Every structure is written in C-alpha cells, then in structure tokens.
Amino acid sequence: MERQYSVKPVAIGRISRRRVWLMRHILRPLSWILLRFLSRSAGINLQIRLSGPVRREAAGQSIRYQVLQGAQGFVIGRPDPQSGVLLYLHGGGFLLPALPSVHLGFVARLARELGVGAFVPDYRLAPLNQYPAALDDCETAYRALLDRGFAPGKIMLAGESAGGNLVLGLLQRIRRHGLPMPSSAVSISPVTEMARAHAPPSRTEKARQDPMLSVWLLQRMLQDYAGGLDGSDPELSPIRADFTGFPPLYLLASEPEILLDDTLIVADRAREDGVHVKCDIWPVLPHAFPLLEGAFPEAREARSDIAEFLRMHREKGEPASAMQPDAATAEPA
C-alpha cells in the first residue's frame, strides 16, 4: 500500500533542477564505480583525505578541534550555557568524517542563526570501528555537555543521514540511562532500517529517481557498520524503536530519495507514541539537501525551518549559579 504524504510547496529553480539531473546521471554512477572497487585500506585513506584541511572559521565563527571531557570533536563558536548549544551528529554513511566545507559549514551557519555555539563529535568510523562505537561516542559527547553545565533544555540535537540515525539512537540511550532529554531533535534524511537493504519500499521504488544514493551503496554501509550484528536492534534500526518520552522531533527528507520511507515510517511511529512530530518532505532535491546550500539555494529555507523549530522548543535552562565552576567561562575546552 502506498504511503500517504504531502510535499512541501516549494518552488525549485531551473538551475537546481539541472544540478539534480547531473547528480543522478553523472555523479551517482561515478561514485558507484569508485566505491564498488574501494578496498578497506583505500577507504581509510579516503577518510584521511576528506578530513582536512579543517577551516579555522566558517560563517564568521571559529572552529577548533578539542577533547571535551572524553569526547573528541569540533567546537564551533563559543558555546555558552546561558544561550545553549547545538550538538550536531554528522552523516557520511558511518564511513566518512565531518567534511569541512559541508558539515562544518552548515553547522556554523545553523548555529549562527540560532545564536549559539555548537559541538560536532568526531565519532569513530567504520570499517575500523563498527557499531556501537559511533553511538558510544555520541553518548559521551552528550554527557560531556551535561557535565559542563548545559541544562538539557538548552541542548539542541540534530544530524543528517547516518547522523540522523545516531540522533534517534542517542535519544534511546538517553532514555535508557535515565538522563534528561534535550529540548528537541532534528533528523535529516535518516537511515532508520539497518537489517534490510531492500526495504522499506521506497528503497526500490525510488531507485531510479534518487540523485545521490543507490541501494548498493546502502548495502555497503550496512556491511561495514553493522557487520554481522543484529540489525533489528532499535539502536541500529530506529524504525523499530519505542519513541515514548522523546522530545519534540523534526524530520526532513526529499521526495525522490530512497530513504523517504525511512523518514515517513519513523514519523508515524513517533506520533503513535505521543511525540510531537513535524515532518517535511521536499520536492526534487537530493538526500540531505539542507547541507548543500552552495548548490541548491532553496536549501536556505530548510535551514531556517530547522532553526525555527529548534529555537521554538529551546527552554531557558538552569541559572548560571547551578553550573559547575569550570563551565561558567561559557567555552568548552
């Protein structure tokens, strides 16, 4: 049965449509050929090449690589317990690091719009580190922010693609360990089913339409990250999760992507469990499009939508007097 949804009424310009066509017919086939024959050692070398050089600033905000109480990653701007912090979990199929011009640039723009600093954990990557290494590192990052004096109502959580999966997995970890929930969470084009490459149905129905992803690439990711583990574990496959107690959740995806149903089913299930859910499906644009403002200017509207949602649900948090003494300086170090 076809899943019912509405597409956000956004006009996509001719230039963006042409770029989507080029991605679908040229860039996607080339990436398929590259990754089809990419060995384990070559994949690790690719991680090294893509990780740098890291920009020292983006969108007028500083970028520093730091260890934050056991959590390694990028501190963007000056996170302040009074205003809050954005905890962003980057995507890349659990295989690629945070890309300086894509992930860090997007987070810097989003954090600037929110008026906060941000932390992007440099979580461990497959194939050297399989599940649960990445999720463990994201949990460490969240605990570090709490330990630094950030009230949970001041922590905003977001991520895209594999990072969108980690967002939903981290919320389960937070609940399981009795930690306070963040104020809200945003999951952009998440992969939510890790036990099957062929399902949900959009993975095959949208196979010819998706400008960026292919089912084969998805299968490679599942093998490298989940390995021989039980992919039906809700932390790996949030499509099977219990969403009870989750904070307000904003889900975004694009209509032509193979992960469309990964988003729609999670939105339905979260609503059934009593979660406040906003879900936007955009036309034409590719997977994780909000990060691609340079190619698709329409994505600026998506960033503004994300900022509005996070801002609306952010709480005042605890007074500075309740923070740990070393957190009063407002900058994680």
mmCIF file of C-alpha atoms in Angstrom:
data_model
loop_
_atom_site.group_PDB
_atom_site.id
_atom_site.type_symbol
_atom_site.label_atom_id
_atom_site.label_comp_id
_atom_site.label_asym_id
_atom_site.label_seq_id
_atom_site.Cartn_x
_atom_site.Cartn_y
_atom_site.Cartn_z
ATOM 1 C CA MET A 1 0.000 0.000 0.000
ATOM 2 C CA GLU A 2 1.335 3.415 -0.952
ATOM 3 C CA ARG A 3 2.183 5.622 1.999
ATOM 4 C CA GLN A 4 0.339 8.945 2.015
ATOM 5 C CA TYR A 5 2.283 12.180 2.447
ATOM 6 C CA SER A 6 2.244 15.755 1.217
ATOM 7 C CA VAL A 7 5.137 17.534 -0.435
ATOM 8 C CA LYS A 8 6.194 20.924 0.880
ATOM 9 C CA PRO A 9 5.070 23.587 -1.626
ATOM 10 C CA VAL A 10 8.492 24.946 -2.533
ATOM 11 C CA ALA A 11 9.458 26.230 -5.971
ATOM 12 C CA ILE A 12 12.696 24.595 -7.165
ATOM 13 C CA GLY A 13 14.549 26.696 -9.731
ATOM 14 C CA ARG A 14 15.832 25.608 -13.121
ATOM 15 C CA ILE A 15 19.491 25.669 -12.086
ATOM 16 C CA SER A 16 18.823 23.423 -9.084
ATOM 17 C CA ARG A 17 16.822 21.015 -11.235
ATOM 18 C CA ARG A 18 19.673 20.819 -13.723
ATOM 19 C CA ARG A 19 22.155 20.103 -10.948
ATOM 20 C CA VAL A 20 19.919 17.329 -9.640
ATOM 21 C CA TRP A 21 19.865 15.831 -13.151
ATOM 22 C CA LEU A 22 23.671 15.939 -13.323
ATOM 23 C CA MET A 23 23.943 14.274 -9.924
ATOM 24 C CA ARG A 24 21.578 11.492 -10.932
ATOM 25 C CA HIS A 25 23.084 10.731 -14.334
ATOM 26 C CA ILE A 26 26.786 11.522 -13.865
ATOM 27 C CA LEU A 27 27.949 11.895 -10.261
ATOM 28 C CA ARG A 28 25.974 8.983 -8.816
ATOM 29 C CA PRO A 29 27.240 6.437 -11.399
ATOM 30 C CA LEU A 30 30.822 7.669 -10.918
ATOM 31 C CA SER A 31 30.584 7.339 -7.137
ATOM 32 C CA TRP A 32 29.122 3.847 -7.546
ATOM 33 C CA ILE A 33 32.112 2.782 -9.664
ATOM 34 C CA LEU A 34 34.560 4.332 -7.184
ATOM 35 C CA LEU A 35 33.089 2.694 -4.095
ATOM 36 C CA ARG A 36 32.420 -0.601 -5.875
ATOM 37 C CA PHE A 37 36.151 -1.240 -6.062
ATOM 38 C CA LEU A 38 37.262 0.654 -2.949
ATOM 39 C CA SER A 39 39.337 -1.597 -0.721
ATOM 40 C CA ARG A 40 39.423 -1.366 3.068
ATOM 41 C CA SER A 41 42.808 0.393 3.097
ATOM 42 C CA ALA A 42 41.763 2.739 0.301
ATOM 43 C CA GLY A 43 38.638 3.600 2.260
ATOM 44 C CA ILE A 44 40.721 4.566 5.294
ATOM 45 C CA ASN A 45 42.975 6.695 3.092
ATOM 46 C CA LEU A 46 39.861 8.403 1.718
ATOM 47 C CA GLN A 47 38.814 9.269 5.268
ATOM 48 C CA ILE A 48 42.176 10.938 5.828
ATOM 49 C CA ARG A 49 41.963 12.936 2.583
ATOM 50 C CA LEU A 50 38.411 14.129 3.202
ATOM 51 C CA SER A 51 39.001 15.180 6.796
ATOM 52 C CA GLY A 52 41.263 18.099 6.022
ATOM 53 C CA PRO A 53 42.427 20.703 5.911
ATOM 54 C CA VAL A 54 39.936 21.886 8.502
ATOM 55 C CA ARG A 55 38.855 25.501 8.196
ATOM 56 C CA ARG A 56 39.589 27.681 11.215
ATOM 57 C CA GLU A 57 36.339 29.569 10.755
ATOM 58 C CA ALA A 58 33.044 29.390 8.909
ATOM 59 C CA ALA A 59 30.080 31.766 8.803
ATOM 60 C CA GLY A 60 32.084 34.155 10.970
ATOM 61 C CA GLN A 61 32.558 31.581 13.749
ATOM 62 C CA SER A 62 35.748 29.940 14.941
ATOM 63 C CA ILE A 63 36.296 26.202 14.527
ATOM 64 C CA ARG A 64 38.563 24.326 16.940
ATOM 65 C CA TYR A 65 39.263 20.618 17.339
ATOM 66 C CA GLN A 66 39.117 19.788 21.038
ATOM 67 C CA VAL A 67 38.646 16.975 23.509
ATOM 68 C CA LEU A 68 35.587 17.771 25.584
ATOM 69 C CA GLN A 69 35.730 15.551 28.675
ATOM 70 C CA GLY A 70 36.459 12.429 26.672
ATOM 71 C CA ALA A 71 34.519 13.451 23.551
ATOM 72 C CA GLN A 72 36.666 14.484 20.593
ATOM 73 C CA GLY A 73 35.283 16.832 18.009
ATOM 74 C CA PHE A 74 34.840 20.309 16.584
ATOM 75 C CA VAL A 75 33.783 23.239 18.759
ATOM 76 C CA ILE A 76 32.144 25.924 16.633
ATOM 77 C CA GLY A 77 31.818 29.416 18.056
ATOM 78 C CA ARG A 78 31.671 29.794 21.823
ATOM 79 C CA PRO A 79 29.031 27.504 23.354
ATOM 80 C CA ASP A 80 27.516 29.261 26.358
ATOM 81 C CA PRO A 81 25.314 27.570 28.983
ATOM 82 C CA GLN A 82 23.194 30.725 29.123
ATOM 83 C CA SER A 83 22.216 30.639 25.431
ATOM 84 C CA GLY A 84 22.584 26.920 24.748
ATOM 85 C CA VAL A 85 24.455 24.615 22.420
ATOM 86 C CA LEU A 86 23.790 22.676 19.225
ATOM 87 C CA LEU A 87 25.004 19.069 19.342
ATOM 88 C CA TYR A 88 25.292 18.025 15.694
ATOM 89 C CA LEU A 89 25.930 14.420 14.590
ATOM 90 C CA HIS A 90 27.337 14.428 11.067
ATOM 91 C CA GLY A 91 26.468 11.934 8.355
ATOM 92 C CA GLY A 92 28.595 10.130 5.800
ATOM 93 C CA GLY A 93 27.350 6.554 5.901
ATOM 94 C CA PHE A 94 29.233 5.881 9.165
ATOM 95 C CA LEU A 95 32.276 5.766 6.854
ATOM 96 C CA LEU A 96 33.200 9.407 6.189
ATOM 97 C CA PRO A 97 34.378 12.082 8.635
ATOM 98 C CA ALA A 98 32.820 15.509 9.088
ATOM 99 C CA LEU A 99 33.565 17.341 5.836
ATOM 100 C CA PRO A 100 34.935 20.845 6.476
ATOM 101 C CA SER A 101 33.094 22.584 3.633
ATOM 102 C CA VAL A 102 29.834 20.643 4.015
ATOM 103 C CA HIS A 103 29.122 19.579 7.596
ATOM 104 C CA LEU A 104 31.105 22.181 9.499
ATOM 105 C CA GLY A 105 29.972 24.978 7.189
ATOM 106 C CA PHE A 106 26.324 24.012 7.603
ATOM 107 C CA VAL A 107 26.582 23.687 11.381
ATOM 108 C CA ALA A 108 28.308 27.069 11.616
ATOM 109 C CA ARG A 109 25.514 28.722 9.611
ATOM 110 C CA LEU A 110 22.802 26.992 11.622
ATOM 111 C CA ALA A 111 24.449 27.823 14.960
ATOM 112 C CA ARG A 112 24.842 31.456 13.894
ATOM 113 C CA GLU A 113 21.136 31.638 13.037
ATOM 114 C CA LEU A 114 20.302 30.147 16.436
ATOM 115 C CA GLY A 115 22.720 32.450 18.271
ATOM 116 C CA VAL A 116 24.562 29.558 19.936
ATOM 117 C CA GLY A 117 27.809 27.627 19.685
ATOM 118 C CA ALA A 118 27.963 24.020 18.536
ATOM 119 C CA PHE A 119 29.798 20.768 19.090
ATOM 120 C CA VAL A 120 30.285 18.193 16.310
ATOM 121 C CA PRO A 121 31.609 14.893 17.737
ATOM 122 C CA ASP A 122 34.351 13.242 15.709
ATOM 123 C CA TYR A 123 32.900 9.800 16.350
ATOM 124 C CA ARG A 124 34.782 6.642 15.390
ATOM 125 C CA LEU A 125 34.196 5.436 11.839
ATOM 126 C CA ALA A 126 33.715 2.121 10.080
ATOM 127 C CA PRO A 127 35.297 -0.046 8.859
ATOM 128 C CA LEU A 128 37.877 0.231 11.670
ATOM 129 C CA ASN A 129 35.124 0.721 14.246
ATOM 130 C CA GLN A 130 31.732 -0.920 13.937
ATOM 131 C CA TYR A 131 28.558 -0.381 15.955
ATOM 132 C CA PRO A 132 28.259 0.641 18.771
ATOM 133 C CA ALA A 133 31.463 2.736 18.629
ATOM 134 C CA ALA A 134 29.904 5.754 16.875
ATOM 135 C CA LEU A 135 26.844 5.797 19.118
ATOM 136 C CA ASP A 136 29.004 5.366 22.237
ATOM 137 C CA ASP A 137 30.990 8.458 21.213
ATOM 138 C CA CYS A 138 27.812 10.482 20.660
ATOM 139 C CA GLU A 139 26.564 9.488 24.100
ATOM 140 C CA THR A 140 29.897 10.570 25.582
ATOM 141 C CA ALA A 141 29.501 13.940 23.870
ATOM 142 C CA TYR A 142 26.008 14.451 25.282
ATOM 143 C CA ARG A 143 27.136 13.524 28.784
ATOM 144 C CA ALA A 144 30.080 15.904 28.434
ATOM 145 C CA LEU A 145 27.749 18.820 27.684
ATOM 146 C CA LEU A 146 25.625 17.989 30.719
ATOM 147 C CA ASP A 147 28.759 17.742 32.861
ATOM 148 C CA ARG A 148 29.910 21.133 31.579
ATOM 149 C CA GLY A 149 26.771 22.754 32.963
ATOM 150 C CA PHE A 150 24.493 22.874 29.922
ATOM 151 C CA ALA A 151 20.901 22.420 31.064
ATOM 152 C CA PRO A 152 19.136 19.784 28.948
ATOM 153 C CA GLY A 153 16.558 22.375 27.897
ATOM 154 C CA LYS A 154 19.423 24.340 26.346
ATOM 155 C CA ILE A 155 20.827 21.418 24.324
ATOM 156 C CA MET A 156 19.543 21.122 20.759
ATOM 157 C CA LEU A 157 20.256 17.863 18.926
ATOM 158 C CA ALA A 158 20.460 17.423 15.159
ATOM 159 C CA GLY A 159 22.063 15.250 12.488
ATOM 160 C CA GLU A 160 21.702 14.077 8.896
ATOM 161 C CA SER A 161 21.755 10.695 7.130
ATOM 162 C CA ALA A 162 23.881 8.360 9.276
ATOM 163 C CA GLY A 163 23.919 11.190 11.810
ATOM 164 C CA GLY A 164 20.129 11.201 11.690
ATOM 165 C CA ASN A 165 20.255 7.532 12.651
ATOM 166 C CA LEU A 166 22.598 8.405 15.516
ATOM 167 C CA VAL A 167 20.224 11.145 16.705
ATOM 168 C CA LEU A 168 17.443 8.582 17.111
ATOM 169 C CA GLY A 169 19.800 6.058 18.671
ATOM 170 C CA LEU A 170 21.173 8.634 21.110
ATOM 171 C CA LEU A 171 17.677 9.551 22.287
ATOM 172 C CA GLN A 172 17.127 5.879 23.109
ATOM 173 C CA ARG A 173 20.416 5.787 25.057
ATOM 174 C CA ILE A 174 19.475 8.944 26.961
ATOM 175 C CA ARG A 175 16.150 7.431 27.987
ATOM 176 C CA ARG A 176 17.649 4.055 28.877
ATOM 177 C CA HIS A 177 20.224 5.606 31.214
ATOM 178 C CA GLY A 178 17.736 7.985 32.830
ATOM 179 C CA LEU A 179 19.428 11.133 31.546
ATOM 180 C CA PRO A 180 17.405 14.298 30.897
ATOM 181 C CA MET A 181 16.297 14.732 27.301
ATOM 182 C CA PRO A 182 17.471 17.606 25.085
ATOM 183 C CA SER A 183 14.989 20.338 24.272
ATOM 184 C CA SER A 184 14.285 18.954 20.781
ATOM 185 C CA ALA A 185 15.855 16.935 17.989
ATOM 186 C CA VAL A 186 16.123 17.188 14.200
ATOM 187 C CA SER A 187 16.803 14.187 11.967
ATOM 188 C CA ILE A 188 17.513 14.957 8.303
ATOM 189 C CA SER A 189 17.128 12.121 5.767
ATOM 190 C CA PRO A 190 17.915 9.469 8.392
ATOM 191 C CA VAL A 191 18.635 5.844 7.593
ATOM 192 C CA THR A 192 16.362 4.043 10.055
ATOM 193 C CA GLU A 193 16.379 0.426 8.826
ATOM 194 C CA MET A 194 19.723 -1.385 9.137
ATOM 195 C CA ALA A 195 18.586 -5.020 8.933
ATOM 196 C CA ARG A 196 17.442 -4.874 5.294
ATOM 197 C CA ALA A 197 18.855 -3.160 2.216
ATOM 198 C CA HIS A 198 15.746 -3.757 0.078
ATOM 199 C CA ALA A 199 13.123 -2.284 2.416
ATOM 200 C CA PRO A 200 11.196 -0.107 3.282
ATOM 201 C CA PRO A 201 9.600 0.029 -0.191
ATOM 202 C CA SER A 202 10.944 3.450 -1.254
ATOM 203 C CA ARG A 203 14.442 1.946 -1.388
ATOM 204 C CA THR A 204 13.474 0.075 -4.551
ATOM 205 C CA GLU A 205 10.624 2.304 -5.755
ATOM 206 C CA LYS A 206 12.866 5.404 -5.792
ATOM 207 C CA ALA A 207 15.993 3.601 -7.032
ATOM 208 C CA ARG A 208 15.933 5.334 -10.432
ATOM 209 C CA GLN A 209 14.885 8.721 -9.066
ATOM 210 C CA ASP A 210 17.370 9.243 -6.235
ATOM 211 C CA PRO A 211 20.024 11.750 -7.391
ATOM 212 C CA MET A 212 22.631 10.653 -4.851
ATOM 213 C CA LEU A 213 22.138 7.273 -3.174
ATOM 214 C CA SER A 214 21.821 3.748 -4.505
ATOM 215 C CA VAL A 215 20.691 0.573 -2.782
ATOM 216 C CA TRP A 216 24.133 -0.912 -3.457
ATOM 217 C CA LEU A 217 25.838 1.922 -1.590
ATOM 218 C CA LEU A 218 23.387 1.415 1.249
ATOM 219 C CA GLN A 219 24.238 -2.276 1.358
ATOM 220 C CA ARG A 220 27.960 -1.446 1.582
ATOM 221 C CA MET A 221 27.269 0.869 4.510
ATOM 222 C CA LEU A 222 25.236 -1.782 6.332
ATOM 223 C CA GLN A 223 28.003 -4.337 5.923
ATOM 224 C CA ASP A 224 30.782 -2.008 7.064
ATOM 225 C CA TYR A 225 28.971 -0.528 10.063
ATOM 226 C CA ALA A 226 26.668 -3.262 11.349
ATOM 227 C CA GLY A 227 28.740 -6.233 10.189
ATOM 228 C CA GLY A 228 27.256 -9.489 11.431
ATOM 229 C CA LEU A 229 25.344 -7.846 14.281
ATOM 230 C CA ASP A 230 21.584 -7.992 14.683
ATOM 231 C CA GLY A 231 20.418 -5.121 12.515
ATOM 232 C CA SER A 232 16.954 -5.236 14.066
ATOM 233 C CA ASP A 233 18.314 -3.779 17.312
ATOM 234 C CA PRO A 234 16.346 -0.498 17.674
ATOM 235 C CA GLU A 235 19.569 1.404 18.307
ATOM 236 C CA LEU A 236 20.716 0.314 14.836
ATOM 237 C CA SER A 237 17.240 0.401 13.267
ATOM 238 C CA PRO A 238 15.230 3.181 14.930
ATOM 239 C CA ILE A 239 12.299 2.256 12.703
ATOM 240 C CA ARG A 240 11.650 -0.428 15.372
ATOM 241 C CA ALA A 241 12.168 1.867 18.369
ATOM 242 C CA ASP A 242 9.791 2.852 21.129
ATOM 243 C CA PHE A 243 9.608 6.661 20.927
ATOM 244 C CA THR A 244 7.847 7.183 24.248
ATOM 245 C CA GLY A 245 9.348 10.122 26.128
ATOM 246 C CA PHE A 246 11.227 11.575 23.164
ATOM 247 C CA PRO A 247 11.425 15.381 22.898
ATOM 248 C CA PRO A 248 9.770 17.264 20.009
ATOM 249 C CA LEU A 249 11.095 15.770 16.775
ATOM 250 C CA TYR A 250 11.534 17.372 13.345
ATOM 251 C CA LEU A 251 12.093 15.036 10.393
ATOM 252 C CA LEU A 252 13.050 16.154 6.885
ATOM 253 C CA ALA A 253 13.585 14.198 3.675
ATOM 254 C CA SER A 254 13.260 14.660 -0.073
ATOM 255 C CA GLU A 255 10.604 13.013 -2.203
ATOM 256 C CA PRO A 256 12.972 11.334 -4.729
ATOM 257 C CA GLU A 257 15.343 9.738 -2.220
ATOM 258 C CA ILE A 258 15.424 6.027 -1.476
ATOM 259 C CA LEU A 259 15.292 6.776 2.272
ATOM 260 C CA LEU A 260 11.907 8.513 2.016
ATOM 261 C CA ASP A 261 10.037 5.706 3.799
ATOM 262 C CA ASP A 262 12.760 5.541 6.465
ATOM 263 C CA THR A 263 11.592 9.027 7.447
ATOM 264 C CA LEU A 264 7.842 8.639 6.935
ATOM 265 C CA ILE A 265 7.517 5.439 8.965
ATOM 266 C CA VAL A 266 9.502 6.850 11.883
ATOM 267 C CA ALA A 267 7.330 9.985 11.834
ATOM 268 C CA ASP A 268 4.177 7.859 12.008
ATOM 269 C CA ARG A 269 5.513 5.633 14.782
ATOM 270 C CA ALA A 270 6.727 8.566 16.879
ATOM 271 C CA ARG A 271 3.313 10.223 16.637
ATOM 272 C CA GLU A 272 1.675 6.976 17.726
ATOM 273 C CA ASP A 273 3.912 7.008 20.813
ATOM 274 C CA GLY A 274 2.765 10.511 21.741
ATOM 275 C CA VAL A 275 5.742 12.526 20.435
ATOM 276 C CA HIS A 276 5.227 15.983 18.958
ATOM 277 C CA VAL A 277 6.430 15.461 15.375
ATOM 278 C CA LYS A 278 6.929 17.828 12.468
ATOM 279 C CA CYS A 279 7.740 16.151 9.143
ATOM 280 C CA ASP A 280 8.581 17.974 5.905
ATOM 281 C CA ILE A 281 9.050 16.219 2.573
ATOM 282 C CA TRP A 282 10.704 18.420 -0.039
ATOM 283 C CA PRO A 283 10.402 18.049 -3.814
ATOM 284 C CA VAL A 284 13.174 17.389 -6.355
ATOM 285 C CA LEU A 285 16.246 17.979 -4.162
ATOM 286 C CA PRO A 286 18.703 15.223 -3.159
ATOM 287 C CA HIS A 287 19.384 13.336 0.038
ATOM 288 C CA ALA A 288 20.482 15.584 2.952
ATOM 289 C CA PHE A 289 19.863 18.679 0.810
ATOM 290 C CA PRO A 290 19.818 21.229 3.695
ATOM 291 C CA LEU A 291 23.614 20.902 3.846
ATOM 292 C CA LEU A 292 24.040 21.759 0.163
ATOM 293 C CA GLU A 293 23.197 25.463 0.065
ATOM 294 C CA GLY A 294 26.102 26.154 -2.278
ATOM 295 C CA ALA A 295 24.493 24.032 -4.996
ATOM 296 C CA PHE A 296 20.826 24.445 -4.079
ATOM 297 C CA PRO A 297 19.921 27.948 -2.817
ATOM 298 C CA GLU A 298 16.425 26.714 -1.905
ATOM 299 C CA ALA A 299 18.053 24.793 0.959
ATOM 300 C CA ARG A 300 18.409 28.057 2.891
ATOM 301 C CA GLU A 301 14.690 27.858 3.601
ATOM 302 C CA ALA A 302 15.176 24.375 5.077
ATOM 303 C CA ARG A 303 17.921 25.690 7.353
ATOM 304 C CA SER A 304 15.618 28.466 8.530
ATOM 305 C CA ASP A 305 12.858 25.910 9.182
ATOM 306 C CA ILE A 306 15.268 23.837 11.275
ATOM 307 C CA ALA A 307 16.430 26.886 13.227
ATOM 308 C CA GLU A 308 12.847 27.980 13.876
ATOM 309 C CA PHE A 309 11.911 24.531 15.205
ATOM 310 C CA LEU A 310 14.945 24.297 17.499
ATOM 311 C CA ARG A 311 14.510 27.858 18.724
ATOM 312 C CA MET A 312 10.812 27.348 19.453
ATOM 313 C CA HIS A 313 11.472 24.380 21.744
ATOM 314 C CA ARG A 314 14.563 25.693 23.490
ATOM 315 C CA GLU A 315 13.972 26.337 27.179
ATOM 316 C CA LYS A 316 15.575 28.855 29.488
ATOM 317 C CA GLY A 317 17.604 26.193 31.317
ATOM 318 C CA GLU A 318 19.187 26.414 34.743
ATOM 319 C CA PRO A 319 20.703 29.593 36.176
ATOM 320 C CA ALA A 320 24.450 30.033 35.950
ATOM 321 C CA SER A 321 24.805 29.501 39.700
ATOM 322 C CA ALA A 322 23.763 25.869 39.234
ATOM 323 C CA MET A 323 26.574 25.145 36.789
ATOM 324 C CA GLN A 324 29.880 23.565 37.534
ATOM 325 C CA PRO A 325 32.525 26.185 38.324
ATOM 326 C CA ASP A 326 34.604 25.492 35.204
ATOM 327 C CA ALA A 327 31.536 25.815 32.961
ATOM 328 C CA ALA A 328 30.869 29.418 33.895
ATOM 329 C CA THR A 329 33.501 30.555 31.404
ATOM 330 C CA ALA A 330 31.000 29.509 28.690
ATOM 331 C CA GLU A 331 33.504 27.808 26.391
ATOM 332 C CA PRO A 332 34.059 24.031 26.318
ATOM 333 C CA ALA A 333 37.750 23.208 26.405
#
